[in-house]
CSV table of C-alpha atoms and ligand atoms in Angstrom, one decimal:
chain,number,residue,atom,x,y,z
A,1,UNK,CA,-28.8,173.0,74.6
A,2,UNK,CA,-32.1,174.9,75.5
A,3,UNK,CA,-33.9,172.7,77.7
A,4,UNK,CA,-37.8,173.3,76.9
A,5,UNK,CA,-39.2,170.4,78.8
A,6,UNK,CA,-41.1,171.2,82.0
A,7,UNK,CA,-42.7,169.7,84.9
A,8,UNK,CA,-46.3,170.8,85.7
A,9,UNK,CA,-48.6,169.3,88.4
A,10,UNK,CA,-46.3,166.2,88.8
A,11,UNK,CA,-46.2,165.6,85.2
A,12,UNK,CA,-43.0,165.8,83.0
A,13,UNK,CA,-43.7,166.8,79.6
A,14,UNK,CA,-40.9,166.3,77.0
A,15,UNK,CA,-40.8,169.5,74.7
A,16,UNK,CA,-38.1,169.6,71.7
A,17,UNK,CA,-38.3,171.5,68.6
A,18,UNK,CA,-37.0,168.3,66.9
A,19,UNK,CA,-40.5,167.3,67.4
A,20,UNK,CA,-42.6,170.6,67.2
A,21,UNK,CA,-46.4,170.3,68.2
A,22,UNK,CA,-46.2,166.8,70.2
A,23,UNK,CA,-44.9,166.1,73.5
A,24,UNK,CA,-44.8,162.8,75.7
A,25,UNK,CA,-45.9,163.1,79.5
A,26,UNK,CA,-44.9,160.9,82.3
A,27,UNK,CA,-46.2,161.4,85.9
A,28,UNK,CA,-43.6,161.6,88.2
A,29,UNK,CA,-43.1,160.8,92.1
A,30,UNK,CA,-39.6,162.1,92.9
A,31,UNK,CA,-36.7,163.9,91.3
A,32,UNK,CA,-33.7,161.6,92.4
A,33,UNK,CA,-31.0,163.7,90.8
A,34,UNK,CA,-30.4,167.0,89.0
A,35,UNK,CA,-27.2,168.5,88.3
A,36,UNK,CA,-25.3,170.3,85.6
A,37,UNK,CA,-22.5,168.5,83.8
A,38,UNK,CA,-20.0,170.5,81.8
A,39,UNK,CA,-22.0,169.0,78.7
A,40,UNK,CA,-25.5,168.8,79.8
A,41,UNK,CA,-28.3,169.2,82.4
A,42,UNK,CA,-28.7,165.5,83.9
A,43,UNK,CA,-32.3,164.6,85.6
A,44,UNK,CA,-33.0,161.2,86.9
A,45,UNK,CA,-36.7,161.1,88.1
A,46,UNK,CA,-38.8,158.2,89.8
A,47,UNK,CA,-41.9,158.0,87.4
A,48,UNK,CA,-45.2,156.7,88.7
A,49,UNK,CA,-45.6,153.8,86.3
A,50,UNK,CA,-42.4,153.4,84.1
A,51,UNK,CA,-39.7,153.0,86.6
A,52,UNK,CA,-36.7,155.5,86.7
A,53,UNK,CA,-36.3,157.7,83.7
A,54,UNK,CA,-32.7,159.2,82.6
A,55,UNK,CA,-33.4,162.8,81.0
A,56,UNK,CA,-30.3,164.8,79.4
A,57,UNK,CA,-31.0,168.4,78.6
A,58,UNK,CA,-34.8,167.8,78.6
A,59,UNK,CA,-35.0,164.8,76.5
A,60,UNK,CA,-35.9,161.3,77.7
A,61,UNK,CA,-32.9,158.8,77.3
A,62,UNK,CA,-34.6,155.8,78.9
A,63,UNK,CA,-37.2,154.5,81.2
A,64,UNK,CA,-36.6,151.4,83.2
A,65,UNK,CA,-40.0,150.2,81.5
A,66,UNK,CA,-38.9,149.8,77.9
A,67,UNK,CA,-34.9,150.5,77.7
A,68,UNK,CA,-34.6,146.6,76.9
A,69,UNK,CA,-36.1,147.3,73.5
A,70,UNK,CA,-33.7,149.8,72.0
A,71,UNK,CA,-30.5,148.5,74.1
A,72,UNK,CA,-31.1,145.0,72.8
A,73,UNK,CA,-31.5,145.9,69.4
A,74,UNK,CA,-28.9,148.3,69.0
A,75,UNK,CA,-26.3,145.5,70.1
A,76,UNK,CA,-27.6,142.4,68.7
A,77,UNK,CA,-28.7,143.5,65.3
A,78,UNK,CA,-24.9,144.6,64.5
A,79,UNK,CA,-23.2,141.7,66.4
A,80,UNK,CA,-25.5,138.9,65.1
A,81,UNK,CA,-24.9,140.3,61.7
A,82,UNK,CA,-21.3,139.9,62.0
A,83,UNK,CA,-19.8,136.4,61.7
A,84,UNK,CA,-17.1,136.4,64.2
A,85,UNK,CA,-17.4,140.0,66.3
A,86,UNK,CA,-14.4,139.9,68.6
A,87,UNK,CA,-13.4,143.7,68.9
A,88,UNK,CA,-16.4,145.9,69.7
A,89,UNK,CA,-16.4,150.0,70.1
A,90,UNK,CA,-19.5,151.6,71.9
A,91,UNK,CA,-19.5,155.6,71.5
A,92,UNK,CA,-22.0,156.9,73.9
A,93,UNK,CA,-24.8,155.5,76.2
A,94,UNK,CA,-23.3,156.3,79.4
A,95,UNK,CA,-26.4,154.3,81.4
A,96,UNK,CA,-24.2,150.9,80.3
A,97,UNK,CA,-27.3,149.4,78.8
A,98,UNK,CA,-25.6,148.7,75.5
A,99,UNK,CA,-22.4,147.6,77.3
A,100,UNK,CA,-24.7,145.1,79.4
A,101,UNK,CA,-26.1,143.5,75.9
A,102,UNK,CA,-22.6,143.4,74.2
A,103,UNK,CA,-21.3,141.5,77.2
A,104,UNK,CA,-23.7,138.7,76.6
A,105,UNK,CA,-21.6,137.8,73.4
A,106,UNK,CA,-19.1,135.1,74.8
A,107,UNK,CA,-17.0,135.5,71.5
A,108,UNK,CA,-16.4,139.3,72.1
A,109,UNK,CA,-12.8,139.7,73.4
A,110,UNK,CA,-12.4,143.6,73.6
A,111,UNK,CA,-15.2,146.2,74.5
A,112,UNK,CA,-13.8,149.7,74.1
A,113,UNK,CA,-16.3,152.2,75.6
A,114,UNK,CA,-15.9,156.0,74.9
A,115,UNK,CA,-18.3,158.3,76.7
A,116,UNK,CA,-17.8,162.3,76.5
A,117,UNK,CA,-19.7,163.1,80.0
A,118,UNK,CA,-18.3,160.9,83.0
A,119,UNK,CA,-21.3,162.3,85.0
A,120,UNK,CA,-24.1,160.3,83.1
A,121,UNK,CA,-21.8,156.9,84.1
A,122,UNK,CA,-21.6,158.2,87.6
A,123,UNK,CA,-25.2,159.0,87.8
A,124,UNK,CA,-25.8,155.5,86.3
A,125,UNK,CA,-23.9,153.7,88.7
A,126,UNK,CA,-25.8,155.2,91.5
A,127,UNK,CA,-29.3,155.0,90.3
A,128,UNK,CA,-29.6,152.5,87.3
A,129,UNK,CA,-27.6,149.3,88.3
A,130,UNK,CA,-29.6,147.2,85.9
A,131,UNK,CA,-28.0,149.0,83.2
A,132,UNK,CA,-24.6,150.0,84.8
A,133,UNK,CA,-23.8,146.4,85.6
A,134,UNK,CA,-22.4,146.4,81.7
A,135,UNK,CA,-19.3,148.3,83.3
A,136,UNK,CA,-18.7,145.3,85.6
A,137,UNK,CA,-17.8,143.5,82.5
A,138,UNK,CA,-13.9,142.8,82.3
A,139,UNK,CA,-13.7,143.3,78.6
A,140,UNK,CA,-14.8,146.7,79.2
A,141,UNK,CA,-12.2,149.5,78.8
A,142,UNK,CA,-13.6,153.0,79.4
A,143,UNK,CA,-12.3,156.0,77.4
A,144,UNK,CA,-13.9,159.5,78.8
A,145,UNK,CA,-13.6,161.8,75.9
A,146,UNK,CA,-15.1,162.9,72.6
A,147,UNK,CA,-16.2,159.9,70.2
A,148,UNK,CA,-15.3,161.9,67.3
A,149,UNK,CA,-11.9,162.4,68.2
A,150,UNK,CA,-11.5,158.6,69.6
A,151,UNK,CA,-12.8,157.4,66.1
A,152,UNK,CA,-10.3,159.3,64.2
A,153,UNK,CA,-7.2,157.9,66.1
A,154,UNK,CA,-8.1,154.2,65.7
A,155,UNK,CA,-8.1,152.9,62.4
A,156,UNK,CA,-8.6,149.5,61.4
A,157,UNK,CA,-9.3,148.2,64.8
A,158,UNK,CA,-13.2,147.1,65.3
A,159,UNK,CA,-15.3,144.3,64.1
A,160,UNK,CA,-18.4,146.1,65.3
A,161,UNK,CA,-18.9,149.6,66.2
A,162,UNK,CA,-22.1,150.8,68.0
A,163,UNK,CA,-23.1,154.5,68.7
A,164,UNK,CA,-25.7,155.2,71.1
A,165,UNK,CA,-26.0,159.2,70.6
A,166,UNK,CA,-28.2,161.1,72.2
A,167,UNK,CA,-30.3,163.7,69.7
A,168,UNK,CA,-28.6,165.8,67.1
A,169,UNK,CA,-28.9,168.6,69.2
A,170,UNK,CA,-26.2,169.4,72.0
A,171,UNK,CA,-23.2,167.4,72.5
A,172,UNK,CA,-24.7,164.6,70.2
A,173,UNK,CA,-24.9,167.0,67.0
A,174,UNK,CA,-21.3,165.7,65.4
A,175,UNK,CA,-22.3,162.2,65.5
A,176,UNK,CA,-24.9,162.8,62.7
A,177,UNK,CA,-22.3,164.2,60.2
A,178,UNK,CA,-20.3,162.8,57.2
A,179,UNK,CA,-16.7,163.2,58.8
A,180,UNK,CA,-18.0,161.0,61.7
A,181,UNK,CA,-19.1,158.3,59.8
A,182,UNK,CA,-16.1,158.3,57.5
A,183,UNK,CA,-13.9,158.0,60.7
A,184,UNK,CA,-16.5,155.0,62.0
A,185,UNK,CA,-15.7,153.4,58.6
A,186,UNK,CA,-11.8,153.8,58.8
A,187,UNK,CA,-11.9,152.4,62.3
A,188,UNK,CA,-13.6,149.1,61.1
A,189,UNK,CA,-11.6,146.2,60.2
A,190,UNK,CA,-12.3,143.8,56.9
A,191,UNK,CA,-15.7,142.9,57.1
A,192,UNK,CA,-16.7,145.6,59.9
A,193,UNK,CA,-20.0,146.5,60.9
A,194,UNK,CA,-21.6,149.9,62.3
A,195,UNK,CA,-24.9,150.7,64.2
A,196,UNK,CA,-25.9,154.1,65.0
A,197,UNK,CA,-28.8,155.5,66.7
A,198,UNK,CA,-30.9,156.4,63.6
A,199,UNK,CA,-33.8,158.3,64.8
A,200,UNK,CA,-37.6,158.0,63.9
A,201,UNK,CA,-38.9,158.1,60.2
A,202,UNK,CA,-42.0,159.6,61.4
A,203,UNK,CA,-40.6,162.4,63.7
A,204,UNK,CA,-37.1,163.1,61.8
A,205,UNK,CA,-37.7,162.6,58.2
A,206,UNK,CA,-34.8,164.6,57.0
A,207,UNK,CA,-32.4,163.5,59.8
A,208,UNK,CA,-32.8,159.8,58.9
A,209,UNK,CA,-32.6,160.5,55.2
A,210,UNK,CA,-29.5,162.2,55.6
A,211,UNK,CA,-28.0,159.2,57.6
A,212,UNK,CA,-29.1,156.9,55.0
A,213,UNK,CA,-27.9,158.9,52.4
A,214,UNK,CA,-24.4,159.0,54.0
A,215,UNK,CA,-24.2,155.1,54.9
A,216,UNK,CA,-25.1,154.3,51.3
A,217,UNK,CA,-22.5,156.4,50.0
A,218,UNK,CA,-19.9,154.8,52.5
A,219,UNK,CA,-20.6,151.3,53.0
A,220,UNK,CA,-21.3,148.4,50.6
A,221,UNK,CA,-24.3,147.1,52.6
A,222,UNK,CA,-26.8,149.5,54.3
A,223,UNK,CA,-29.7,149.0,56.3
A,224,UNK,CA,-32.6,150.7,58.8
A,225,UNK,CA,-33.7,148.8,61.7
A,226,UNK,CA,-37.1,149.9,63.2
A,227,UNK,CA,-37.7,149.6,67.1
A,228,UNK,CA,-40.8,150.2,69.0
A,229,UNK,CA,-39.9,152.4,71.9
A,230,UNK,CA,-42.9,153.6,73.8
A,231,UNK,CA,-41.4,156.6,75.3
A,232,UNK,CA,-39.4,157.9,72.6
A,233,UNK,CA,-40.9,160.3,70.3
A,234,UNK,CA,-43.6,159.0,68.3
A,235,UNK,CA,-43.1,155.3,70.4
A,236,UNK,CA,-40.5,154.7,67.4
A,237,UNK,CA,-36.8,154.8,66.9
A,238,UNK,CA,-34.6,153.3,64.2
A,239,UNK,CA,-30.7,152.0,63.8
A,240,UNK,CA,-28.8,152.9,60.9
A,241,UNK,CA,-26.4,150.4,59.8
A,242,UNK,CA,-23.6,150.2,57.6
A,243,UNK,CA,-21.3,147.1,56.7
A,244,UNK,CA,-18.2,146.5,54.7
A,245,UNK,CA,-19.0,143.0,53.7
A,246,UNK,CA,-21.9,141.1,55.9
A,247,UNK,CA,-25.4,141.3,55.2
A,248,UNK,CA,-27.0,142.9,57.9
A,249,UNK,CA,-30.7,142.1,57.8
A,250,UNK,CA,-30.4,138.6,58.6
A,251,UNK,CA,-28.5,137.3,61.7
A,252,UNK,CA,-25.7,135.1,60.2
A,253,UNK,CA,-25.2,133.3,63.7
A,254,UNK,CA,-27.9,131.2,65.5
A,255,UNK,CA,-28.6,132.3,69.1
A,256,UNK,CA,-28.8,129.4,71.6
A,257,UNK,CA,-31.6,129.0,73.9
A,258,UNK,CA,-30.1,130.4,76.8
A,259,UNK,CA,-29.1,133.3,75.1
A,260,UNK,CA,-32.6,134.1,73.9
A,261,UNK,CA,-34.0,133.5,77.7
A,262,UNK,CA,-31.7,136.4,78.6
A,263,UNK,CA,-33.5,138.9,76.3
A,264,UNK,CA,-37.1,140.3,76.3
A,265,UNK,CA,-37.2,142.1,72.4
A,266,UNK,CA,-34.7,140.7,70.3
A,267,UNK,CA,-35.2,137.3,68.2
A,268,UNK,CA,-33.6,136.1,65.0
A,269,UNK,CA,-37.3,136.9,63.6
A,270,UNK,CA,-37.6,140.5,64.7
A,271,UNK,CA,-33.8,141.2,63.6
A,272,UNK,CA,-35.1,140.3,60.0
A,273,UNK,CA,-38.7,141.7,60.2
A,274,UNK,CA,-37.2,145.1,61.8
A,275,UNK,CA,-35.9,146.0,58.2
A,276,UNK,CA,-39.2,145.7,56.5
A,277,UNK,CA,-40.5,149.4,56.1
A,278,UNK,CA,-43.7,151.2,55.9
A,279,UNK,CA,-44.2,152.1,52.0
A,280,UNK,CA,-43.2,155.8,52.4
A,281,UNK,CA,-40.0,155.1,54.4
A,282,UNK,CA,-39.2,152.5,51.9
A,283,UNK,CA,-40.0,154.8,48.7
A,284,UNK,CA,-37.8,157.7,50.4
A,285,UNK,CA,-35.0,155.4,51.3
A,286,UNK,CA,-34.9,153.9,47.8
A,287,UNK,CA,-34.9,157.2,46.3
A,288,UNK,CA,-31.7,158.2,48.0
B,1,SPD,N1,-34.7,160.9,71.6
B,1,SPD,C1,-33.8,160.2,72.6
B,1,SPD,C2,-32.7,159.2,71.9
B,1,SPD,C3,-31.9,158.5,72.7
B,1,SPD,C4,-31.0,157.7,72.2
B,1,SPD,N2,-29.9,157.1,73.2
B,1,SPD,C5,-30.5,156.9,74.6
B,1,SPD,C6,-29.5,156.1,75.5
B,1,SPD,C7,-29.8,154.8,76.0
B,1,SPD,N3,-28.8,154.0,76.3
């Protein structure tokens, strides 16, 4: 994918045709890593005020200051929606942050992880230990390869599937298309739940509407959960959920005090509240 972002006078500006005419800038102190993998340009910056920042093809994937919001919600909303998640698949998210969160669930026995770009895992292990610690969990089995191909080769296997993709430009594009979602559905066990990176209804209305359409067509239960993330476009991102049975808008299991103490964003209350949509988004989704 063409990289439009730039560094000027010590400021990184994230520029992308997916959010034309608007750009987030962060002041940076150092470029810690910069290399092209076979799939994408990988850059790791030390920012002045937001910790380290991982950027793929010029697009911000995370900063240490707010990564917890997205990673916690993407993991805990589907996992607490499922009554007994034991087998979990995570596609994408080579930084390991979602794995870290999935690993907090003691009942989970197997965590398969599929990532196309091994270089993202390597750079995260070197520079982002607070996320890459997710790989230390002995339940994690790493598969390097294409998530779409992986999913079509594994039928009726998972209770929960989480897709931590980049945006639908570059290697992540296929993960926003109907055949991929059909593969996700067929890889689920009875009563399985999926949760995918669902973009922002402020910044990418058509993309989100398409995900809602696909998940409404394929799944018995569907929902869109909103998350506040200051360093994502518009300060907002969503999760698109589909379920073969369980309601997704409420946690169906309680959260112990010791579990809650490990988190910074997710609470049972925010789980429910995240599905309450602004009027324009609710109207749009209801019309699909
Ligand atoms: N616009 C960027 C969306 C990035 C979503 N994936 C981030 C990976 C963090 N684990």
